Coordinates of C-alpha atoms in Angstrom, one line a residue:
M166 CA 24.6 -60.2 64.6
S167 CA 22.7 -60.0 61.3
A168 CA 22.9 -57.0 59.0
G169 CA 21.3 -55.7 55.9
K170 CA 21.0 -52.6 53.6
L171 CA 18.0 -50.3 54.1
N172 CA 15.8 -50.8 51.0
V173 CA 14.0 -48.0 49.2
F174 CA 10.7 -48.3 51.3
Q175 CA 12.5 -48.6 54.6
R176 CA 14.4 -45.3 53.8
L177 CA 11.1 -43.6 52.8
V178 CA 9.3 -44.9 55.9
R179 CA 12.1 -43.6 58.2
Q180 CA 11.6 -40.2 56.6
W181 CA 7.8 -40.5 57.4
D182 CA 8.8 -41.5 60.9
E183 CA 10.3 -38.2 61.5
L184 CA 6.9 -36.5 60.9
H185 CA 5.1 -38.8 63.2
P186 CA 5.7 -42.3 64.7
Y187 CA 5.1 -44.8 61.8
N188 CA 4.1 -47.8 64.0
A189 CA 1.8 -50.8 63.4
A190 CA 0.5 -53.6 65.4
Q191 CA -0.9 -57.2 65.1
I192 CA -3.0 -58.9 67.8
L193 CA -4.3 -62.4 68.5
Q194 CA -7.4 -62.9 70.5
V195 CA -6.9 -66.2 72.3
R196 CA -9.5 -68.3 74.3
G197 CA -8.6 -68.9 78.0
I198 CA -6.6 -67.4 80.8
P199 CA -3.0 -66.4 80.0
D200 CA 0.0 -67.3 82.0
L201 CA 1.9 -63.9 81.8
D202 CA 5.3 -65.4 83.0
R203 CA 5.1 -68.2 80.4
W204 CA 4.2 -65.8 77.5
T205 CA 7.0 -63.6 78.6
N206 CA 9.6 -66.4 78.6
D207 CA 8.3 -67.6 75.3
W208 CA 8.5 -64.1 73.8
N209 CA 12.2 -63.9 74.7
R210 CA 12.8 -67.4 73.5
T211 CA 11.2 -66.6 70.2
L212 CA 13.3 -63.5 69.6
R213 CA 16.4 -65.5 70.6
E214 CA 15.7 -68.5 68.4
M215 CA 14.6 -66.4 65.5
G216 CA 17.8 -64.2 65.7
L217 CA 15.9 -61.0 66.4
G218 CA 16.6 -58.2 68.9
R219 CA 17.7 -54.6 69.1
V220 CA 18.5 -52.7 65.9
R221 CA 21.2 -50.3 65.0
V222 CA 21.1 -48.1 61.9
Y223 CA 24.2 -46.7 60.4
D224 CA 25.3 -45.4 56.9
G225 CA 22.3 -46.7 55.0
R226 CA 22.6 -50.2 56.7
F227 CA 21.1 -51.8 59.8
S228 CA 22.2 -54.5 62.1
V229 CA 20.1 -56.8 64.4
Q230 CA 21.7 -57.5 67.8
E231 CA 20.3 -60.9 68.7
L232 CA 19.3 -61.9 72.2
N233 CA 21.8 -64.3 73.6
G234 CA 21.0 -64.8 77.2
V235 CA 23.4 -62.0 78.2
L236 CA 21.2 -59.1 77.0
E237 CA 18.3 -58.0 79.4
P238 CA 15.1 -59.9 78.8
I239 CA 12.2 -58.1 77.1
H240 CA 9.2 -57.3 79.2
V241 CA 5.7 -58.1 78.0
R242 CA 3.3 -55.4 79.2
A243 CA 0.1 -56.6 81.0
I244 CA -3.2 -54.6 80.5
A245 CA -6.7 -55.3 81.9
G246 CA -10.0 -54.7 80.1
R247 CA -11.3 -55.2 76.6
C248 CA -12.4 -51.6 76.4
E249 CA -8.8 -50.7 76.8
L250 CA -7.6 -52.4 73.6
E251 CA -8.4 -49.6 71.2
K252 CA -7.1 -47.0 73.7
H253 CA -3.9 -48.8 74.2
I254 CA -3.4 -49.2 70.5
A255 CA -4.0 -45.5 69.8
I256 CA -1.4 -44.6 72.5
E257 CA 1.2 -46.9 71.0
L258 CA 0.6 -45.7 67.4
N259 CA 1.3 -42.1 68.6
H260 CA 4.3 -43.1 70.8
P261 CA 7.7 -43.0 69.2
F262 CA 10.2 -45.8 69.6
D263 CA 13.0 -44.9 71.8
A264 CA 16.1 -44.4 69.6
A265 CA 18.4 -45.1 72.6
D266 CA 16.8 -48.5 73.0
D267 CA 16.4 -49.5 69.4
L268 CA 14.1 -52.4 70.2
P269 CA 11.5 -52.3 67.3
F270 CA 8.9 -54.3 69.3
R271 CA 6.6 -53.6 72.1
P272 CA 4.7 -56.8 73.2
F273 CA 1.6 -56.8 75.3
I274 CA -1.2 -59.0 76.8
L275 CA -4.6 -57.6 77.5
F276 CA -6.7 -59.6 79.9
E277 CA -10.4 -60.4 79.7
R278 CA -12.6 -62.8 81.7
D279 CA -12.4 -65.9 79.5
R280 CA -10.2 -64.7 76.7
Y281 CA -7.3 -62.3 76.1
Y282 CA -5.4 -60.4 73.6
V283 CA -1.7 -61.0 72.9
G284 CA 0.1 -58.7 70.4
V285 CA 2.9 -56.7 69.4
V286 CA 3.3 -53.0 68.4
Y287 CA 6.2 -52.6 66.0
H288 CA 8.3 -50.0 64.4
H289 CA 7.0 -50.5 60.9
W290 CA 10.2 -49.7 59.0
I291 CA 11.9 -52.9 60.3
A292 CA 9.2 -55.3 59.2
D293 CA 6.1 -55.8 56.9
S294 CA 2.9 -57.6 58.0
A295 CA 4.2 -61.0 56.6
S296 CA 7.3 -60.7 58.8
I297 CA 5.1 -59.9 61.9
R298 CA 2.8 -62.8 61.1
M299 CA 5.9 -65.1 61.1
L300 CA 6.9 -63.7 64.5
L301 CA 3.5 -64.1 66.1
R302 CA 3.2 -67.6 64.7
E303 CA 6.4 -68.6 66.5
W304 CA 5.4 -66.9 69.7
F305 CA 1.9 -68.6 69.6
L306 CA 3.4 -72.1 68.7
R307 CA 5.7 -72.0 71.7
Q308 CA 2.6 -71.7 73.8
F309 CA 0.3 -74.1 72.1
D310 CA 2.3 -76.4 69.7
P311 CA 5.9 -76.4 70.5
A312 CA 6.6 -79.4 68.3
R313 CA 5.8 -77.3 65.2
A314 CA 7.9 -74.3 66.4
R315 CA 10.7 -73.1 64.1
R316 CA 14.2 -73.3 65.6
E317 CA 16.3 -71.9 62.8
R318 CA 16.8 -68.2 62.5
L319 CA 15.0 -66.1 60.2
H320 CA 17.0 -64.4 57.3
I321 CA 17.4 -60.7 57.5
A322 CA 17.0 -59.4 53.9
P323 CA 20.5 -58.5 52.5
R324 CA 19.2 -57.2 49.3
G325 CA 16.7 -54.5 48.3
Y326 CA 13.8 -53.9 46.0
W327 CA 15.7 -53.8 42.7
H328 CA 17.3 -57.2 43.3
N329 CA 14.1 -58.8 44.3
F330 CA 11.4 -57.1 42.2
G331 CA 13.3 -55.2 39.4
P332 CA 12.2 -55.7 35.8
H333 CA 14.6 -58.7 35.6
R334 CA 12.8 -60.4 38.5
S335 CA 9.2 -59.4 38.0
R336 CA 6.9 -58.9 35.0
W337 CA 7.2 -55.1 34.4
E338 CA 9.3 -53.0 32.0
L339 CA 11.4 -50.1 33.3
T340 CA 10.1 -47.7 30.6
E341 CA 6.6 -48.6 31.2
G342 CA 7.1 -48.1 34.9
L343 CA 8.5 -44.6 34.4
L344 CA 5.6 -43.8 32.1
S345 CA 3.0 -45.1 34.6
S346 CA 4.5 -42.9 37.3
V347 CA 4.2 -39.9 35.1
R348 CA 0.5 -40.8 34.2
W349 CA -0.2 -41.5 37.9
S350 CA 1.0 -38.0 38.8
S351 CA -0.9 -36.4 36.0
R352 CA -4.3 -38.2 37.1
F353 CA -3.9 -37.0 40.6
K354 CA -4.2 -33.4 39.4
R355 CA -8.0 -34.1 39.1
V356 CA -8.3 -35.6 42.6
R357 CA -9.9 -33.8 45.5
R358 CA -7.6 -32.8 48.3
I359 CA -8.0 -32.0 52.0
E360 CA -7.6 -28.3 52.3
I361 CA -8.1 -27.9 56.1
P362 CA -5.1 -26.8 58.2
E363 CA -5.6 -29.8 60.5
F364 CA -4.1 -32.0 57.8
S365 CA -0.7 -31.4 59.4
K366 CA -1.7 -32.9 62.7
F367 CA -0.9 -36.6 62.7
E368 CA -2.2 -38.0 65.9
V369 CA -4.4 -41.0 65.4
R370 CA -7.1 -43.0 67.0
F371 CA -8.0 -46.7 66.3
S372 CA -11.1 -48.8 66.4
V373 CA -11.7 -52.4 65.5
H374 CA -15.0 -53.7 63.9
D375 CA -16.3 -57.2 63.7
L376 CA -18.7 -58.0 60.8
P377 CA -21.6 -60.4 61.2
A378 CA -20.9 -64.0 60.7
E379 CA -21.2 -65.2 57.1
T380 CA -20.5 -61.7 55.7
M381 CA -17.2 -62.8 54.2
S382 CA -18.7 -65.8 52.4
A383 CA -21.3 -63.4 50.9
V384 CA -18.6 -61.0 49.8
K385 CA -16.5 -63.8 48.1
A386 CA -19.7 -65.1 46.4
F387 CA -20.6 -61.6 45.2
A388 CA -17.0 -60.9 44.0
R389 CA -16.9 -64.3 42.1
D390 CA -20.3 -63.7 40.4
N391 CA -19.3 -60.2 39.3
H392 CA -15.8 -61.3 38.2
V393 CA -13.9 -58.9 40.6
T394 CA -11.7 -59.4 43.5
V395 CA -12.7 -59.2 47.2
N396 CA -10.3 -56.3 47.5
D397 CA -12.2 -54.5 44.6
V398 CA -15.4 -54.9 46.6
F399 CA -13.8 -53.4 49.7
L400 CA -12.4 -50.5 47.7
A401 CA -15.8 -49.8 46.3
A402 CA -17.4 -49.8 49.7
M403 CA -14.5 -47.6 51.0
A404 CA -15.0 -45.2 48.1
E405 CA -18.7 -44.7 48.9
A406 CA -17.9 -44.1 52.6
C407 CA -15.0 -41.8 52.0
N408 CA -16.9 -39.8 49.4
R409 CA -19.6 -39.0 52.0
F410 CA -17.6 -38.6 55.2
V411 CA -13.9 -37.7 54.5
P412 CA -13.5 -33.8 54.2
V413 CA -12.0 -33.7 50.7
T414 CA -12.7 -30.4 48.8
E415 CA -14.4 -30.6 45.4
T416 CA -13.5 -27.9 42.8
P417 CA -14.3 -27.5 39.2
K418 CA -10.8 -29.0 38.4
R419 CA -10.7 -31.6 41.2
Q420 CA -13.8 -33.8 41.4
D421 CA -12.3 -37.4 41.5
L422 CA -11.6 -39.5 44.6
A423 CA -8.4 -41.5 45.1
L424 CA -7.9 -44.6 47.3
G425 CA -4.6 -46.5 47.9
T426 CA -3.9 -50.3 48.4
I427 CA -0.9 -51.6 50.2
V428 CA 0.4 -54.8 48.3
D429 CA 2.6 -57.6 49.7
L430 CA 5.3 -57.9 47.0
R431 CA 6.9 -61.2 48.4
S432 CA 5.1 -63.5 45.9
R433 CA 5.6 -61.2 42.9
G434 CA 9.3 -61.9 42.4
T435 CA 11.4 -65.0 41.6
N436 CA 13.3 -65.1 44.9
D437 CA 11.9 -67.1 47.8
L438 CA 11.3 -64.7 50.6
S439 CA 9.1 -67.0 52.7
D440 CA 11.5 -67.0 55.7
T441 CA 12.9 -63.6 55.2
F442 CA 12.4 -61.0 57.9
G443 CA 12.1 -57.5 56.3
M444 CA 10.0 -54.8 54.7
F445 CA 8.7 -55.7 51.1
L446 CA 5.5 -53.7 50.3
G447 CA 4.4 -51.8 47.2
F448 CA 1.3 -49.8 46.6
T449 CA -1.4 -49.1 43.9
S450 CA -4.1 -46.6 43.7
V451 CA -7.6 -46.4 42.1
I452 CA -9.4 -43.2 41.0
C453 CA -13.1 -42.9 41.2
R454 CA -15.0 -40.4 39.0
P455 CA -18.1 -38.5 40.3
D456 CA -20.5 -40.4 38.1
D457 CA -19.1 -43.7 39.2
L458 CA -19.5 -42.7 42.9
Q459 CA -23.2 -42.4 42.3
N460 CA -23.6 -45.9 40.8
W461 CA -22.4 -49.0 42.8
S462 CA -22.2 -51.2 39.7
R463 CA -20.2 -48.7 37.7
L464 CA -18.0 -47.9 40.6
L465 CA -17.1 -51.6 41.3
Q466 CA -16.4 -52.3 37.7
H467 CA -14.3 -49.2 37.2
I468 CA -12.2 -50.0 40.3
A469 CA -11.8 -53.6 39.1
R470 CA -10.6 -52.6 35.7
Q471 CA -8.0 -50.4 37.2
S472 CA -6.8 -53.0 39.7
A473 CA -6.5 -55.7 37.1
S474 CA -4.5 -53.4 34.7
Q475 CA -2.1 -52.4 37.5
K476 CA -1.5 -56.0 38.5
R477 CA -1.0 -57.1 34.8
T478 CA 1.5 -54.3 34.1
G479 CA 3.6 -54.6 37.4
V480 CA 2.5 -51.3 39.0
P481 CA 3.0 -52.6 42.6
E482 CA 6.6 -53.5 41.8
A483 CA 7.1 -50.3 39.9
S484 CA 6.0 -48.3 42.9
M485 CA 9.6 -48.4 44.0
I486 CA 10.1 -45.6 41.4
R487 CA 7.6 -43.4 43.3
M488 CA 9.1 -44.3 46.6
F489 CA 12.5 -43.2 45.4
A490 CA 11.0 -39.9 44.1
G491 CA 9.6 -39.3 47.5
I492 CA 12.9 -39.8 49.2
V493 CA 14.6 -37.4 46.8
A494 CA 11.8 -34.8 47.1
A495 CA 12.0 -34.7 51.0
K496 CA 15.7 -34.3 50.8
M497 CA 15.4 -31.4 48.3
M498 CA 12.9 -29.7 50.7
G499 CA 15.6 -30.0 53.4
M500 CA 13.3 -32.4 55.5
N501 CA 11.2 -29.4 56.3
R502 CA 8.1 -30.8 58.0
E503 CA 5.5 -28.4 56.6
K504 CA 6.9 -28.6 53.1
I505 CA 6.9 -32.4 53.1
I506 CA 3.3 -32.5 54.5
N507 CA 2.1 -30.2 51.8
F508 CA 4.0 -32.3 49.1
Y509 CA 2.0 -35.3 50.1
R510 CA -1.3 -33.4 50.5
K511 CA -1.1 -31.9 47.0
R512 CA 0.8 -34.5 45.0
I513 CA -0.8 -37.8 46.5
P514 CA -4.3 -36.7 47.8
L515 CA -5.6 -40.0 48.8
A516 CA -8.9 -40.0 50.8
G517 CA -8.0 -43.4 52.4
G518 CA -6.2 -46.7 51.9
I519 CA -6.5 -50.4 52.6
S520 CA -4.4 -53.3 53.7
N521 CA -6.2 -56.5 53.1
I522 CA -5.2 -60.0 54.2
N523 CA -6.9 -63.4 54.0
L524 CA -5.3 -65.8 56.6
N525 CA -7.3 -68.9 55.6
Q526 CA -4.2 -70.4 53.8
S527 CA -1.9 -69.6 56.8
W528 CA -0.8 -71.1 60.0
A529 CA -3.6 -69.3 61.8
Q530 CA -6.4 -71.3 60.2
D531 CA -5.0 -74.5 61.8
Y532 CA -5.8 -73.0 65.3
H533 CA -9.1 -71.2 64.6
P534 CA -11.5 -70.8 66.3
D535 CA -10.0 -72.5 69.3
P536 CA -7.7 -71.4 70.9
L537 CA -7.2 -68.7 68.3
M538 CA -10.5 -66.8 68.1
Q539 CA -9.6 -63.7 66.0
Y540 CA -6.6 -62.0 64.3
I541 CA -6.5 -58.3 64.3
R542 CA -4.1 -56.0 62.3
V543 CA -3.4 -52.3 62.7
S544 CA -2.0 -50.0 60.1
P545 CA -0.6 -46.5 60.3
T546 CA -1.9 -43.7 58.1
G547 CA 1.4 -42.1 57.2
P548 CA 1.6 -38.6 55.7
M549 CA -0.6 -39.4 52.6
M550 CA -3.9 -40.7 54.1
P551 CA -6.4 -39.4 56.7
L552 CA -7.5 -43.0 57.4
V553 CA -6.7 -46.6 56.6
F554 CA -8.7 -49.9 56.7
T555 CA -7.0 -53.0 57.8
T556 CA -9.3 -55.9 56.8
T557 CA -8.4 -59.5 58.0
T558 CA -10.3 -62.6 57.2
L559 CA -9.8 -65.8 59.3
G560 CA -12.2 -68.8 58.9
G561 CA -15.6 -67.4 58.2
T562 CA -14.9 -64.2 60.2
L563 CA -14.0 -60.7 58.8
N564 CA -12.9 -57.8 60.9
F565 CA -11.3 -54.5 60.1
G566 CA -9.3 -52.0 62.0
L567 CA -9.8 -48.4 61.3
T568 CA -6.9 -45.9 62.0
Y569 CA -7.7 -42.3 61.5
R570 CA -6.3 -38.9 62.1
E571 CA -8.5 -37.4 64.8
A572 CA -7.9 -33.7 63.8
V573 CA -9.3 -34.5 60.3
I574 CA -11.7 -37.3 60.9
S575 CA -13.8 -36.9 64.1
N576 CA -15.0 -39.9 66.1
E577 CA -18.5 -39.4 64.9
R578 CA -17.3 -39.4 61.2
A579 CA -15.1 -42.4 61.8
N580 CA -18.1 -44.3 63.2
Q581 CA -20.2 -43.2 60.2
I582 CA -17.5 -44.5 57.8
A583 CA -17.2 -47.7 59.6
Q584 CA -21.0 -48.2 59.6
H585 CA -21.4 -47.3 56.0
F586 CA -18.6 -49.7 55.0
T587 CA -20.1 -52.5 57.1
S588 CA -23.7 -51.9 55.8
R589 CA -22.6 -52.1 52.2
L590 CA -20.9 -55.4 52.7
V591 CA -23.7 -56.9 54.8
Q592 CA -26.3 -55.9 52.2
L593 CA -24.6 -57.6 49.3
D594 CA -26.3 -60.5 47.6
S595 CA -24.6 -62.9 45.2
A596 CA -26.4 -61.9 42.1
P597 CA -24.4 -60.1 39.5
C598 CA -24.9 -56.3 39.8
G599 CA -25.8 -54.1 36.9

């Protein structure tokens, strides 16, 4: 049995989980016809050989009870029909994990005629996206390339954020980190908020969107020619869409728009976490002014300057300070649901967020496009955001998942947001803007 200490983000996410299930998912689209029994056997073999299984939480720590041939095998759920994928994911995102069971994974296979989806919905506090990609890699390899499958157990992270990403491990200073948190809080006083009562309703829906072929190559060329990152381009396109369709209220004192980015911290410290199973995410945010939102070139460059500055000064790593503040604030409010929701709505009024991954340097590229046709990721909104984009690049393909709170963003508005985002990316040319 492996054990570890709950890190600061895990503790914060477990607080969020009390407001609404904080679940996520990752899905492989595979060519062919699946053998359900074989996939089920390989799922259980993967968990056993990786040293994963049920989880127990106690006194700020957690332990993983490994499958050992004695524990009951895990069932892989079978579903029929492509049209059921989005519906299934939405149900799973809204469905809490059973505390009595404590298994943080819900694997499934969804059948189509000549292809299928194999994926796992997971209790997000236990693992970040990188950890689940490791898990899906091993499940996939046992099906298609057993010789490359890993046989050693994954490490369960024994130490937390300060040990791995503190100032002594990463390029940021504690004093600057504290000051940046103060400045961050001050800037959010000028950001538009969602004022409708429905903000307290957390039930979500999900949709997945495939962009036309060659869109990603055009986005990369455009980003390179304009000296920005691909994520900056995505944020600018998101900002335009959210400005038009997310119901944030403009007042004389609150006219700006804020967006958040989830950041994988694993490569930002000096410790090797490549085979560590755990939760190591940080976050940054950009603020868009009204004038910038009316001018694509200015908007993109303003976002790019903020993003570059935050990376340079270690804002993603220093976000552990704000995570800790969130934990303390919720405890001071007695874990009162309405007070916590209002705290996030007022203090961190994000109009949307993004989790962006390029898998072209990962194991998935070796098997794309046959048999691995597509990789889909699904993120939760949490208490801060009404919607979140999950963009994933594999080969020349780009897709994004859109998770949104249905009481705040109607299906019609969600479709408009997705269409606006897609149209902006498709219409890019590689010439420098401005």
